[in-house]
mmCIF file of C-alpha atoms in Angstrom:
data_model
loop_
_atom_site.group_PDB
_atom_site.id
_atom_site.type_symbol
_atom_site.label_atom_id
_atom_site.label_comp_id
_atom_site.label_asym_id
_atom_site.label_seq_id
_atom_site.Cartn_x
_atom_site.Cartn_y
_atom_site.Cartn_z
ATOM 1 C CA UNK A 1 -16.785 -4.239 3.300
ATOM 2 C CA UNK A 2 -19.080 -3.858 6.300
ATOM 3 C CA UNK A 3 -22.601 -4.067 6.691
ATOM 4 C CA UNK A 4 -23.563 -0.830 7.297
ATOM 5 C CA UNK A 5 -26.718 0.599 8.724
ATOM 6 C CA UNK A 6 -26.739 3.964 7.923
ATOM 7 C CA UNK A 7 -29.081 6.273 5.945
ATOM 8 C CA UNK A 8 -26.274 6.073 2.990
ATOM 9 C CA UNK A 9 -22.861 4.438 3.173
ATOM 10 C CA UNK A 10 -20.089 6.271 5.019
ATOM 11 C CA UNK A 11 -16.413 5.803 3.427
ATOM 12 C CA UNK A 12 -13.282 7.592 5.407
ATOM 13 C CA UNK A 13 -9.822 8.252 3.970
ATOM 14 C CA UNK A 14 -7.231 9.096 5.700
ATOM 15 C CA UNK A 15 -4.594 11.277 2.740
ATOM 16 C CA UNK A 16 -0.793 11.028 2.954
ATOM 17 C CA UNK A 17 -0.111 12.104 -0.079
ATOM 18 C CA UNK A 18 -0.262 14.653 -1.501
ATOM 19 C CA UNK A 19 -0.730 16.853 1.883
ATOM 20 C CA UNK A 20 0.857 20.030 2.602
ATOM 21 C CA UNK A 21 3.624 20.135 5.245
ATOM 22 C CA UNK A 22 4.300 23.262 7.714
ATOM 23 C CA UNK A 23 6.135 25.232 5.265
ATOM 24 C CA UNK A 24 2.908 24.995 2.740
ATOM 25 C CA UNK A 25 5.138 22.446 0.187
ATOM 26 C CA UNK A 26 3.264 19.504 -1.084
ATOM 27 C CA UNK A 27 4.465 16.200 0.635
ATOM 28 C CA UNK A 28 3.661 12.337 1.656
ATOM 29 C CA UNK A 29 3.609 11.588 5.078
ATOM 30 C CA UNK A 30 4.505 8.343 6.746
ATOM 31 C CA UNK A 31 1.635 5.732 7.926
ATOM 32 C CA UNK A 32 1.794 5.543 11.460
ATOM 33 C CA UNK A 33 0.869 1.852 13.388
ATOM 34 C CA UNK A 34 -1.505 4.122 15.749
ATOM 35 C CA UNK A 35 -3.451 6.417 12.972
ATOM 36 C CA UNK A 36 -4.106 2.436 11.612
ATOM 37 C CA UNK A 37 -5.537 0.766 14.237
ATOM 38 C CA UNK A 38 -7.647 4.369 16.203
ATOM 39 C CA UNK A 39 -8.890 4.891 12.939
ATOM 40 C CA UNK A 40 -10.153 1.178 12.142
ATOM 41 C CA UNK A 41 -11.881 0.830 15.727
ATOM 42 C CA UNK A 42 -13.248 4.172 14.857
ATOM 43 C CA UNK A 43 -14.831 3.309 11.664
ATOM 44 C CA UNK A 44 -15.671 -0.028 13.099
ATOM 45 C CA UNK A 45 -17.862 1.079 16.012
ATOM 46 C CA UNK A 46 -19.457 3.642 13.594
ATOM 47 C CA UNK A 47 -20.687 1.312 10.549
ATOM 48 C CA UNK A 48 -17.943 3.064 8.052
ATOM 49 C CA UNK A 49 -18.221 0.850 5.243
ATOM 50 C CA UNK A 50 -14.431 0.857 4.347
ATOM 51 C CA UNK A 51 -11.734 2.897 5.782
ATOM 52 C CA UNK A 52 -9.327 4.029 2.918
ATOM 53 C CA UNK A 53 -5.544 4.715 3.650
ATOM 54 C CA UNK A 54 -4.193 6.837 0.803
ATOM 55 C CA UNK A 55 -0.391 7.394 -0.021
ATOM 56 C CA UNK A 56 1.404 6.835 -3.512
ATOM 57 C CA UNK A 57 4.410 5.264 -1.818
ATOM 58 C CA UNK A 58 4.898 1.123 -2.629
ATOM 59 C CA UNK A 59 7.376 0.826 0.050
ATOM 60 C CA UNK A 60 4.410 1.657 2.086
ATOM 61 C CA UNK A 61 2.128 -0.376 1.225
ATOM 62 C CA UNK A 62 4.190 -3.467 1.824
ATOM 63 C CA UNK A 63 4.788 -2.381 5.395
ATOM 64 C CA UNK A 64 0.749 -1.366 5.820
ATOM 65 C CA UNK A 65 0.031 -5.136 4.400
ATOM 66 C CA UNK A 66 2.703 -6.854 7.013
ATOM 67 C CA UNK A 67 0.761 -4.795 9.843
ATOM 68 C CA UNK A 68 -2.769 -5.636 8.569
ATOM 69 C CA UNK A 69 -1.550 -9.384 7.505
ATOM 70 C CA UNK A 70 -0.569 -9.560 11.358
ATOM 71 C CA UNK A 71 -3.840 -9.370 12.501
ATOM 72 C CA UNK A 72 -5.224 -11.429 9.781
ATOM 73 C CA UNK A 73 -3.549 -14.277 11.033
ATOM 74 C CA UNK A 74 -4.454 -16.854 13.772
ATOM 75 C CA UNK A 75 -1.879 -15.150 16.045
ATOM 76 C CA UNK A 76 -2.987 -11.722 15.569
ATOM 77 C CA UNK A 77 -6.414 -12.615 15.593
ATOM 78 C CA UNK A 78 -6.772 -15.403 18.531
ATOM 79 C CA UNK A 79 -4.770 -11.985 20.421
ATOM 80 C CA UNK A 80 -7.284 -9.593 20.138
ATOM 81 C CA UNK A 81 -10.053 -10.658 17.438
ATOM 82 C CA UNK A 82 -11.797 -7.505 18.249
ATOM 83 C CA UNK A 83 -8.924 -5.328 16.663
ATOM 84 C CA UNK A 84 -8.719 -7.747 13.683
ATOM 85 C CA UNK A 85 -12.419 -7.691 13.203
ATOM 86 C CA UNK A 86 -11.856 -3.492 13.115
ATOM 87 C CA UNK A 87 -8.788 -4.151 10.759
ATOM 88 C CA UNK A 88 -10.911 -5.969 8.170
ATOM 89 C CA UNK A 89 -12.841 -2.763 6.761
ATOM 90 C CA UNK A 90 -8.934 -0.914 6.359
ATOM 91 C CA UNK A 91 -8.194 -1.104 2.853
ATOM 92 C CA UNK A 92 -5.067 0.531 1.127
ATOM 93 C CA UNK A 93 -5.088 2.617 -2.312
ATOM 94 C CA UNK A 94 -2.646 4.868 -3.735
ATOM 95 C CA UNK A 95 -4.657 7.950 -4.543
ATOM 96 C CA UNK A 96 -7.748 9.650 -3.414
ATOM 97 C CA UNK A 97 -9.163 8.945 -7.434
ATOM 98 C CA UNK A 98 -8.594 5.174 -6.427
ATOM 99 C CA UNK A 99 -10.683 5.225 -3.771
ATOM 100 C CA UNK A 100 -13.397 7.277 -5.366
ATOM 101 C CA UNK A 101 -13.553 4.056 -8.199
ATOM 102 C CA UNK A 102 -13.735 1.650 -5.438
ATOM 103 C CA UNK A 103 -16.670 3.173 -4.246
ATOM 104 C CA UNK A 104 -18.761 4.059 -7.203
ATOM 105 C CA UNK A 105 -17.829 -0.028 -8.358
ATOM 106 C CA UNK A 106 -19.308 -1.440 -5.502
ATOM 107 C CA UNK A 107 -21.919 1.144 -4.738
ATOM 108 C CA UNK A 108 -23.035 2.102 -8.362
ATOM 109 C CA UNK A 109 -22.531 5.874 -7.611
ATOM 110 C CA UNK A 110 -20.047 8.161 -7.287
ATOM 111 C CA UNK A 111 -19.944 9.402 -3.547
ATOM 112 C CA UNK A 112 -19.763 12.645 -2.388
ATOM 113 C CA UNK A 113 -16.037 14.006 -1.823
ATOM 114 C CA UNK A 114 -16.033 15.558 1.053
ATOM 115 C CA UNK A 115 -13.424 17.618 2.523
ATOM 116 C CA UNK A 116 -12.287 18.470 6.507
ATOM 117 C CA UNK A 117 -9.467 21.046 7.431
ATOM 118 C CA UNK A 118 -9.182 23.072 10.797
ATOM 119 C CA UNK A 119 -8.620 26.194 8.195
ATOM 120 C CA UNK A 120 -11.672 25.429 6.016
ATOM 121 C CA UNK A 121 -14.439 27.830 5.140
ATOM 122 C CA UNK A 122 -17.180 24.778 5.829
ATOM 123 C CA UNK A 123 -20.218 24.930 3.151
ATOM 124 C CA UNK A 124 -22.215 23.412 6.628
ATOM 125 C CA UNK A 125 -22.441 20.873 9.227
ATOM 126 C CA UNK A 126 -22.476 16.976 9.637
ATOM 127 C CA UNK A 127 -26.444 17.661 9.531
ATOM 128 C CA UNK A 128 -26.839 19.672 6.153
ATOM 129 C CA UNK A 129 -24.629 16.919 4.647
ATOM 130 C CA UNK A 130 -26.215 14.052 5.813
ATOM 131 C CA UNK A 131 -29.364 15.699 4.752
ATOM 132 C CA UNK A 132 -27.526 16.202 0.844
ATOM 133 C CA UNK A 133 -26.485 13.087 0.718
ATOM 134 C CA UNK A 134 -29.769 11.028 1.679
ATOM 135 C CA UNK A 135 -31.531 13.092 -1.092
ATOM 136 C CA UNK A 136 -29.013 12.451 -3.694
ATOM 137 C CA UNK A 137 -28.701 8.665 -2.081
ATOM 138 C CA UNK A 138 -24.811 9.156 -2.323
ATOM 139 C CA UNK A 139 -22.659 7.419 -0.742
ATOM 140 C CA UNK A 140 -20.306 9.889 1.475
ATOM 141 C CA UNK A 141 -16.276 9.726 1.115
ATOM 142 C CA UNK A 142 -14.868 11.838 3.676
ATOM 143 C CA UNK A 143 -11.191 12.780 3.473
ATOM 144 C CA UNK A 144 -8.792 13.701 6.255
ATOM 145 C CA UNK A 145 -5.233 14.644 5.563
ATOM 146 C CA UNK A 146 -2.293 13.894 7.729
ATOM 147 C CA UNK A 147 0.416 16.482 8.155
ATOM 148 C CA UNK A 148 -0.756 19.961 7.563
ATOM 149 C CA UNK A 149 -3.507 19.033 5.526
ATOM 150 C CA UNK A 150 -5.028 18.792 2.895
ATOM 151 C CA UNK A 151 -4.182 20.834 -0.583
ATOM 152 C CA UNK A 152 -5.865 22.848 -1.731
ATOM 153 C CA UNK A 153 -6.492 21.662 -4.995
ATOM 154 C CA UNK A 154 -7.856 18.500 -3.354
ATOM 155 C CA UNK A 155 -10.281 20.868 -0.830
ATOM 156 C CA UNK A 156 -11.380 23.126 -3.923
ATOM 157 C CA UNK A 157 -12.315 20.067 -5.926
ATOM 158 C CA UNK A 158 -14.771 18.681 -2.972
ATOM 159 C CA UNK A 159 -18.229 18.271 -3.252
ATOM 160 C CA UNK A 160 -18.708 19.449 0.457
ATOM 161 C CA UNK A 161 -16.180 20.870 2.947
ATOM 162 C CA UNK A 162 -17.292 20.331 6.565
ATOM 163 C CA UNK A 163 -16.542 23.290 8.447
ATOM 164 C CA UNK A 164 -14.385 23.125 11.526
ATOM 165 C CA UNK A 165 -15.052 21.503 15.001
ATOM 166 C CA UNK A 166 -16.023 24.703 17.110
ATOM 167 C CA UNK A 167 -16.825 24.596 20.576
ATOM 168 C CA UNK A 168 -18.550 27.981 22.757
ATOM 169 C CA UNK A 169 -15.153 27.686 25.113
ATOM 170 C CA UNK A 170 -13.245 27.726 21.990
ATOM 171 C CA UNK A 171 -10.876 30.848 21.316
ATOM 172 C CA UNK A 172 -10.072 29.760 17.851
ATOM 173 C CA UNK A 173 -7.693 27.040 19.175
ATOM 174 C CA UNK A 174 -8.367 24.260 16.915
ATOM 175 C CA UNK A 175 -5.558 21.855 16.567
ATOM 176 C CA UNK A 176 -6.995 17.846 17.557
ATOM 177 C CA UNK A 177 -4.818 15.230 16.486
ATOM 178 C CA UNK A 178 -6.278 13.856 13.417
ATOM 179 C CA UNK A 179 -7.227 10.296 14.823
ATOM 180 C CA UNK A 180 -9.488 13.209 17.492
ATOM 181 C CA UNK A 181 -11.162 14.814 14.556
ATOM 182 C CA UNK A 182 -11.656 11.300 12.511
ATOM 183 C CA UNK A 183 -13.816 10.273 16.363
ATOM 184 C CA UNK A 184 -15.904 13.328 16.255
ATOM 185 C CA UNK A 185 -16.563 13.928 12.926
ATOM 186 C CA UNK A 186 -17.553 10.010 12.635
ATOM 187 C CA UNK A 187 -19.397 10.186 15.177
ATOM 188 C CA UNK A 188 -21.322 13.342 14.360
ATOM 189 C CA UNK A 189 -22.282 12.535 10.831
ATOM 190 C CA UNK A 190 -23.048 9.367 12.038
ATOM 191 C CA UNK A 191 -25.646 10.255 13.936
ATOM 192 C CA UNK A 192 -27.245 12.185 11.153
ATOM 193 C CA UNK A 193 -26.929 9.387 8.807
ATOM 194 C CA UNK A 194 -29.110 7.478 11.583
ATOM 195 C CA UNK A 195 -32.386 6.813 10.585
ATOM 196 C CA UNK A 196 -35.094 8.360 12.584
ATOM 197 C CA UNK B 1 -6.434 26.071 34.752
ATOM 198 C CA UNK B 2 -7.535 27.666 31.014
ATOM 199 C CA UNK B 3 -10.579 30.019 31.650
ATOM 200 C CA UNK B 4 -13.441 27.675 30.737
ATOM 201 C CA UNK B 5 -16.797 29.335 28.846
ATOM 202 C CA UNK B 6 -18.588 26.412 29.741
ATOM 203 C CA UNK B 7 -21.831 26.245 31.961
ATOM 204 C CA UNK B 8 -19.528 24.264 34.753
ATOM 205 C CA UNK B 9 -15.998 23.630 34.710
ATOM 206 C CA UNK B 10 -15.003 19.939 32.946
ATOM 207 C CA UNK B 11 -11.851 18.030 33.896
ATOM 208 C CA UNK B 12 -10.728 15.397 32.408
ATOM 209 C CA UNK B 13 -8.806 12.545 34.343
ATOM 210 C CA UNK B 14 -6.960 9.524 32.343
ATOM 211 C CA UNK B 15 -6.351 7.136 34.857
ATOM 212 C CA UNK B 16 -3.873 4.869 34.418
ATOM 213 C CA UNK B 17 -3.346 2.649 38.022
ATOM 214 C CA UNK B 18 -5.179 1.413 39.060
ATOM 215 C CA UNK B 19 -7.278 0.065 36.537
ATOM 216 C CA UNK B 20 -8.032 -3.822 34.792
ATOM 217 C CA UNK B 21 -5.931 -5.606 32.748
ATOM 218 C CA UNK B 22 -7.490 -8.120 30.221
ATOM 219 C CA UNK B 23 -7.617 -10.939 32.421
ATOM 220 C CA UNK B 24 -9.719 -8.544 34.866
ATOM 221 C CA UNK B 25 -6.419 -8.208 37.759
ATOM 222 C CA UNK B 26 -5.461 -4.600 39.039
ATOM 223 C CA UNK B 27 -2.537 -3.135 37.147
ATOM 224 C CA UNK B 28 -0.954 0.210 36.539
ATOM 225 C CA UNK B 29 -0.768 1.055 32.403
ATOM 226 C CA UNK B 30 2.387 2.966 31.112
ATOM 227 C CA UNK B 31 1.702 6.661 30.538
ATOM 228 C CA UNK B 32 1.948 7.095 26.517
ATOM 229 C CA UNK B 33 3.026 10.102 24.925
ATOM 230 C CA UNK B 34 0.518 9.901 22.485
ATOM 231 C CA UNK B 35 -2.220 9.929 25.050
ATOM 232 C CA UNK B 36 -0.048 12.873 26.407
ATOM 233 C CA UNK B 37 -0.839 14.745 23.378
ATOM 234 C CA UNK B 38 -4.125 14.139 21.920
ATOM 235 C CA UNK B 39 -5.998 14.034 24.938
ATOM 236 C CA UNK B 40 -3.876 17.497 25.862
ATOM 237 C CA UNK B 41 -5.483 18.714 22.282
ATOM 238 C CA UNK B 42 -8.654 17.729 22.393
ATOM 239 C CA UNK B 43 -9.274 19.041 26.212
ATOM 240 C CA UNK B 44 -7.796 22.557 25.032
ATOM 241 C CA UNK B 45 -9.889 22.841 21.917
ATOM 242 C CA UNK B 46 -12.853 22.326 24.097
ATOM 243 C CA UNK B 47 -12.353 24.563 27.334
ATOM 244 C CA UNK B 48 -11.338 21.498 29.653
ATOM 245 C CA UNK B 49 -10.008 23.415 32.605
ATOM 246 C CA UNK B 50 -7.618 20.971 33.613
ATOM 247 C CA UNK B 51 -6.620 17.636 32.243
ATOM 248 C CA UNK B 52 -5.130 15.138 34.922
ATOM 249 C CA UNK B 53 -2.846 12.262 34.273
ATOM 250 C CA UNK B 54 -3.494 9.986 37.153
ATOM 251 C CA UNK B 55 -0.571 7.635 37.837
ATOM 252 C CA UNK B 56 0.846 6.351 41.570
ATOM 253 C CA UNK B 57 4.445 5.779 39.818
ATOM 254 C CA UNK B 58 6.370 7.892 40.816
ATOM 255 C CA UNK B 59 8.945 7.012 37.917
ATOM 256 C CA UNK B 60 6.387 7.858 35.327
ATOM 257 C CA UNK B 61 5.898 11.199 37.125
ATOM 258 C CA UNK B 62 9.621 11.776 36.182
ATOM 259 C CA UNK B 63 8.979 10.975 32.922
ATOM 260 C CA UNK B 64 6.388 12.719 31.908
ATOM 261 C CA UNK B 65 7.688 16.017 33.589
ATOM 262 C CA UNK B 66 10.277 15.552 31.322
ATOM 263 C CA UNK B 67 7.936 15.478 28.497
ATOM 264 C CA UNK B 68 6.018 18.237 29.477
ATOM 265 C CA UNK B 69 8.814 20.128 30.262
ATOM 266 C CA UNK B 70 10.473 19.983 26.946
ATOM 267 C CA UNK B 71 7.237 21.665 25.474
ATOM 268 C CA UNK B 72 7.499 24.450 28.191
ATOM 269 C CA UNK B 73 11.213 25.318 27.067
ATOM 270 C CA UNK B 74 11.790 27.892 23.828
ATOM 271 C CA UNK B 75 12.897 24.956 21.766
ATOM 272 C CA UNK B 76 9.795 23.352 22.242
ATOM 273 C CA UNK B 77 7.406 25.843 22.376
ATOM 274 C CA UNK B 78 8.440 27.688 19.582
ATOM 275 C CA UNK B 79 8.764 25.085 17.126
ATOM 276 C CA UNK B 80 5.209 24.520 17.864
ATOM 277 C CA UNK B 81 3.430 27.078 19.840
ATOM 278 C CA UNK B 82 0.122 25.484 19.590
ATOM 279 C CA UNK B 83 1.719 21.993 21.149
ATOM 280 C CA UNK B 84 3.267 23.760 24.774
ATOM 281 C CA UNK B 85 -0.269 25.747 24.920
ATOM 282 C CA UNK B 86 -2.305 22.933 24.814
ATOM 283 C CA UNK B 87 0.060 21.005 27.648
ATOM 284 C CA UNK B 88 -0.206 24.335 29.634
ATOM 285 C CA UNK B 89 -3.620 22.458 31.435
ATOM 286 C CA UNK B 90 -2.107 19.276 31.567
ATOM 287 C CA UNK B 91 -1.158 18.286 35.521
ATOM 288 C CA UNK B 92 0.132 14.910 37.238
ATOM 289 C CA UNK B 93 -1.151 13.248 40.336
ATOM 290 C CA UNK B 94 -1.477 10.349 42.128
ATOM 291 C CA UNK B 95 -4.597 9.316 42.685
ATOM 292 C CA UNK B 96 -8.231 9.989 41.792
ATOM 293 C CA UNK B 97 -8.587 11.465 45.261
ATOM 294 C CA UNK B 98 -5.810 13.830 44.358
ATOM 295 C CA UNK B 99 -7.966 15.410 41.397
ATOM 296 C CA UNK B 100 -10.695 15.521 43.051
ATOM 297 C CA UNK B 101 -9.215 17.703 45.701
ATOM 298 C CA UNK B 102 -7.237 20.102 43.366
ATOM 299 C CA UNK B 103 -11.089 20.614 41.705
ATOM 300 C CA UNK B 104 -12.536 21.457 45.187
ATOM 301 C CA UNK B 105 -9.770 23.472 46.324
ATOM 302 C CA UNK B 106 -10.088 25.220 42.977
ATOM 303 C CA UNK B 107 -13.458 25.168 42.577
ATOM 304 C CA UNK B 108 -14.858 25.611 46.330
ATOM 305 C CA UNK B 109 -16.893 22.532 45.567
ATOM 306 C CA UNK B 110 -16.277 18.934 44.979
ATOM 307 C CA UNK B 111 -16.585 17.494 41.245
ATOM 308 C CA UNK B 112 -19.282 15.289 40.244
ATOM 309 C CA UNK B 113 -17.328 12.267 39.140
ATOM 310 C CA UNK B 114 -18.073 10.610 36.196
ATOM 311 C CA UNK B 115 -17.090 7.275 34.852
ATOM 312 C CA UNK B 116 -16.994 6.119 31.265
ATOM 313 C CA UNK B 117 -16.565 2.693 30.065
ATOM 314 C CA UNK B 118 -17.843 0.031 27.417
ATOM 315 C CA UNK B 119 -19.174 -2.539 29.187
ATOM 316 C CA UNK B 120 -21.231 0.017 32.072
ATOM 317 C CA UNK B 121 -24.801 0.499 32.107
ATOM 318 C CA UNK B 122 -25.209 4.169 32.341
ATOM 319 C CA UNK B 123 -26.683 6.459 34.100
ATOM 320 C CA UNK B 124 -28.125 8.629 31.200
ATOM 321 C CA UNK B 125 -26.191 10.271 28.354
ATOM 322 C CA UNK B 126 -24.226 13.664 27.933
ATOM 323 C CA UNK B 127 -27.298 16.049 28.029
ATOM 324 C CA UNK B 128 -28.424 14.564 30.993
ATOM 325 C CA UNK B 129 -25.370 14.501 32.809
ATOM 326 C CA UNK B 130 -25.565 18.424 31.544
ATOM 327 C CA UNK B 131 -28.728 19.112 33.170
ATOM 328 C CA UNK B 132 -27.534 17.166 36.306
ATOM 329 C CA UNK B 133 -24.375 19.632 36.646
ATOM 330 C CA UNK B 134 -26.046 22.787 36.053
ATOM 331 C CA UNK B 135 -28.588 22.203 38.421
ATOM 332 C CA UNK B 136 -26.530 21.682 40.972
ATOM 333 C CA UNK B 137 -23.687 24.094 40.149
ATOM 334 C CA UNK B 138 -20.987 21.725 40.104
ATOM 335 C CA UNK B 139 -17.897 21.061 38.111
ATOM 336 C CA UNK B 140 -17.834 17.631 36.315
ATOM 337 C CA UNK B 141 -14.772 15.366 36.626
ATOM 338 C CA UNK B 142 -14.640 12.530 33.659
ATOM 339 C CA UNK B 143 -12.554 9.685 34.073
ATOM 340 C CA UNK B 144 -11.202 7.567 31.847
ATOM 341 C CA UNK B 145 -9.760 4.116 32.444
ATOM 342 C CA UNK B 146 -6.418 2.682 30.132
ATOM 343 C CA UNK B 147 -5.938 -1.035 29.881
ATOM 344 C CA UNK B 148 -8.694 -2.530 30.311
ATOM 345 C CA UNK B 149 -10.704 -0.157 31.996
ATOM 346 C CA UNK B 150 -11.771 1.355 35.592
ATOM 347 C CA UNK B 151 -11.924 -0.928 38.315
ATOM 348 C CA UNK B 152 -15.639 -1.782 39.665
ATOM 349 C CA UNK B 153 -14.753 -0.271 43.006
ATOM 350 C CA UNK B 154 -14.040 3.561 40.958
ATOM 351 C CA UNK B 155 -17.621 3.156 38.881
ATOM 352 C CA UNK B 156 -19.248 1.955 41.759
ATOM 353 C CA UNK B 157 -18.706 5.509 43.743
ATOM 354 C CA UNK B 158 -19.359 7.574 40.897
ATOM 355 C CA UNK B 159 -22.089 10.017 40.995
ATOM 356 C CA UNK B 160 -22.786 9.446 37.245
ATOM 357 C CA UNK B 161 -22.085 6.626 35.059
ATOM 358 C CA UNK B 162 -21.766 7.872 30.760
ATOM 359 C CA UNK B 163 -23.680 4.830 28.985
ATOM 360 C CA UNK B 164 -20.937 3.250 25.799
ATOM 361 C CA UNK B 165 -20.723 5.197 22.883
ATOM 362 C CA UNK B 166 -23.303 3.946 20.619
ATOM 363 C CA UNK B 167 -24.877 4.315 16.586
ATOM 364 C CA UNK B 168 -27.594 2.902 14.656
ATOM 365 C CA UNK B 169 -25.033 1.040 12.677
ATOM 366 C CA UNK B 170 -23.042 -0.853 15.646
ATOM 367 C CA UNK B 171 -23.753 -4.375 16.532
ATOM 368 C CA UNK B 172 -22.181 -4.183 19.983
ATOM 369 C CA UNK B 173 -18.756 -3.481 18.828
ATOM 370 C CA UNK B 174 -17.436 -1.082 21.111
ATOM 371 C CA UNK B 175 -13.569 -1.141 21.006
ATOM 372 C CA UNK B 176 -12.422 2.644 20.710
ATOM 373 C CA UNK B 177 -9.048 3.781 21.350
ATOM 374 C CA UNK B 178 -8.935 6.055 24.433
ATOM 375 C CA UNK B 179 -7.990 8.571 22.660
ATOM 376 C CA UNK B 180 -11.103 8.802 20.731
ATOM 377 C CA UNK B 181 -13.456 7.926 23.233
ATOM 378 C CA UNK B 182 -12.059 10.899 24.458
ATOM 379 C CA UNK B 183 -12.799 12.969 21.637
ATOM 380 C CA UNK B 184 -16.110 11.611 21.084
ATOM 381 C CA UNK B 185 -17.401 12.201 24.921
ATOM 382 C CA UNK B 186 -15.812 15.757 25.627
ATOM 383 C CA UNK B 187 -17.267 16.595 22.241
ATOM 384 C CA UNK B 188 -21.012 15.557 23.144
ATOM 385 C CA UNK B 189 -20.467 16.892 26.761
ATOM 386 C CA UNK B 190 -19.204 20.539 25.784
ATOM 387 C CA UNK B 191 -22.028 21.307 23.484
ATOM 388 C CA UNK B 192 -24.637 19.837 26.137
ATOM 389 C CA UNK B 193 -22.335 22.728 28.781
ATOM 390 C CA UNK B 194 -22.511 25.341 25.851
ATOM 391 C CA UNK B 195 -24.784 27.405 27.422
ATOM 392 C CA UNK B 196 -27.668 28.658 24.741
#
């Protein structure tokens, strides 16, 4: 896992299962090449300690491993060795509880689930929970799911739900792509989590 | 053009020829339809008035018409509303010179044009360029380069160059997709334009 810098580590998962597709039903989405590697340079540039992709499905993490084993190797890596340097903080798990365990086993603490959702009634900003988490000194898992989001069992569960990213010239259009929401939140809490 | 509650307009331009390829020699990039789409997003949720596509092909001019069209037709655009809406401010042109001029004849006054890029030595950050705009009552045009970025001769004409995105945590890695640098900037830039 990365060296990070911050005022606490910063964890990001990106959920494919169990989301919610348009009709509301609970489903698993595909991994997509591009949600790997945006993601990855994302959490790279920002000091995320590990970047978590989460779906149940096998068959999917066999194809995940091909992709990252690609850029593990001398090809892949003599290529582009920035984009396997990103690559080497993307881990795979199978559910969010997995990643949760990896975290409080290398960190000795449970982190803070945190929750994201264009829909979601937000408990506060990147700054209130940057400021919660340097005086609990917990590390901070936040989740992003793919699809139509996350469930709501998963957002009712959360330690913190981030509230939506609102703009004054906004007219309650709110519908980034989720690798766009991953940047800004990242970068956001990021620069709360920066020590003054 | 969306109505923009901004303090000045902001366009966004995603240039695509011609810009550097890794070995430093002008090239024209593909247009993506991924870039079609979350750049479209991310300008909408933020009150972008316009977002450009700059490309001299004419071939990818066809194609991307195409694209765009299919959101514009009922199958498209009501299978997913919120998708044709946010292409609604997405235009082609040729050239950076072609922006500019839609902006002015929009506008009745020429853009300040702002680059962005990893390697630059900037001018100041977001708020600055903010203050910079105001003052003068101008509309801000941000470019982005694909590939391997904007040529020297488009940052060297620029009236403002954005310094790389940066955190306490990084170490100099700065390899973000376009996509999210995207995100990341227009973010920063439209709360710096909120007006208070």
């Amino acid at each position: 896992m990365a060296k990070a810098r911050l005022a606490v580590s910063l964890y990001v998962g990106l959920v494919h299962g169990p989301v919610r597709d348009k009709a509301g039903s609970e489903v698993t989405t595909s991994v997509t090449n591009l949600d790997i590697h945006d993601i990855a340079r994302t959490c790279r540039t920002f000091g995320v300690a590990c970047y978590f992709i989460i779906t149940p499905l096998q068959i999917q993490h066999e194809l995940v491993n091909r992709i990252l084993g690609h850029w593990e190797s001398d090809k892949g890596s003599l290529y582009n060795p920035d984009r396997s340097d990103a690559l080497a903080t993307t881990t795979l798990v199978k559910t969010i509880l997995d990643a949760q365990s990896a975290i409080e086993a290398s960190e000795g603490k449970k982190p803070l689930l945190v929750v994201t959702g264009a829909q979601l009634k937000g408990d506060g900003d990147e700054s209130r929970l940057a400021q919660q988490a340097i005086l609990d000194q917990r590390p901070i898992l936040l989740l992003f799911g793919t699809g139509w989001g996350l469930l709501a069992s998963t957002t009712d569960q959360a330690d913190f739900r981030l509230g939506p990213i609102t703009s004054c010239a906004r007219d309650d259009y709110n519908h980034l792509s989720v690798r766009s929401a991953v940047a800004i939140y990242v970068d956001r809490l990021a620069r709360s989590l920066c020590s003054p």
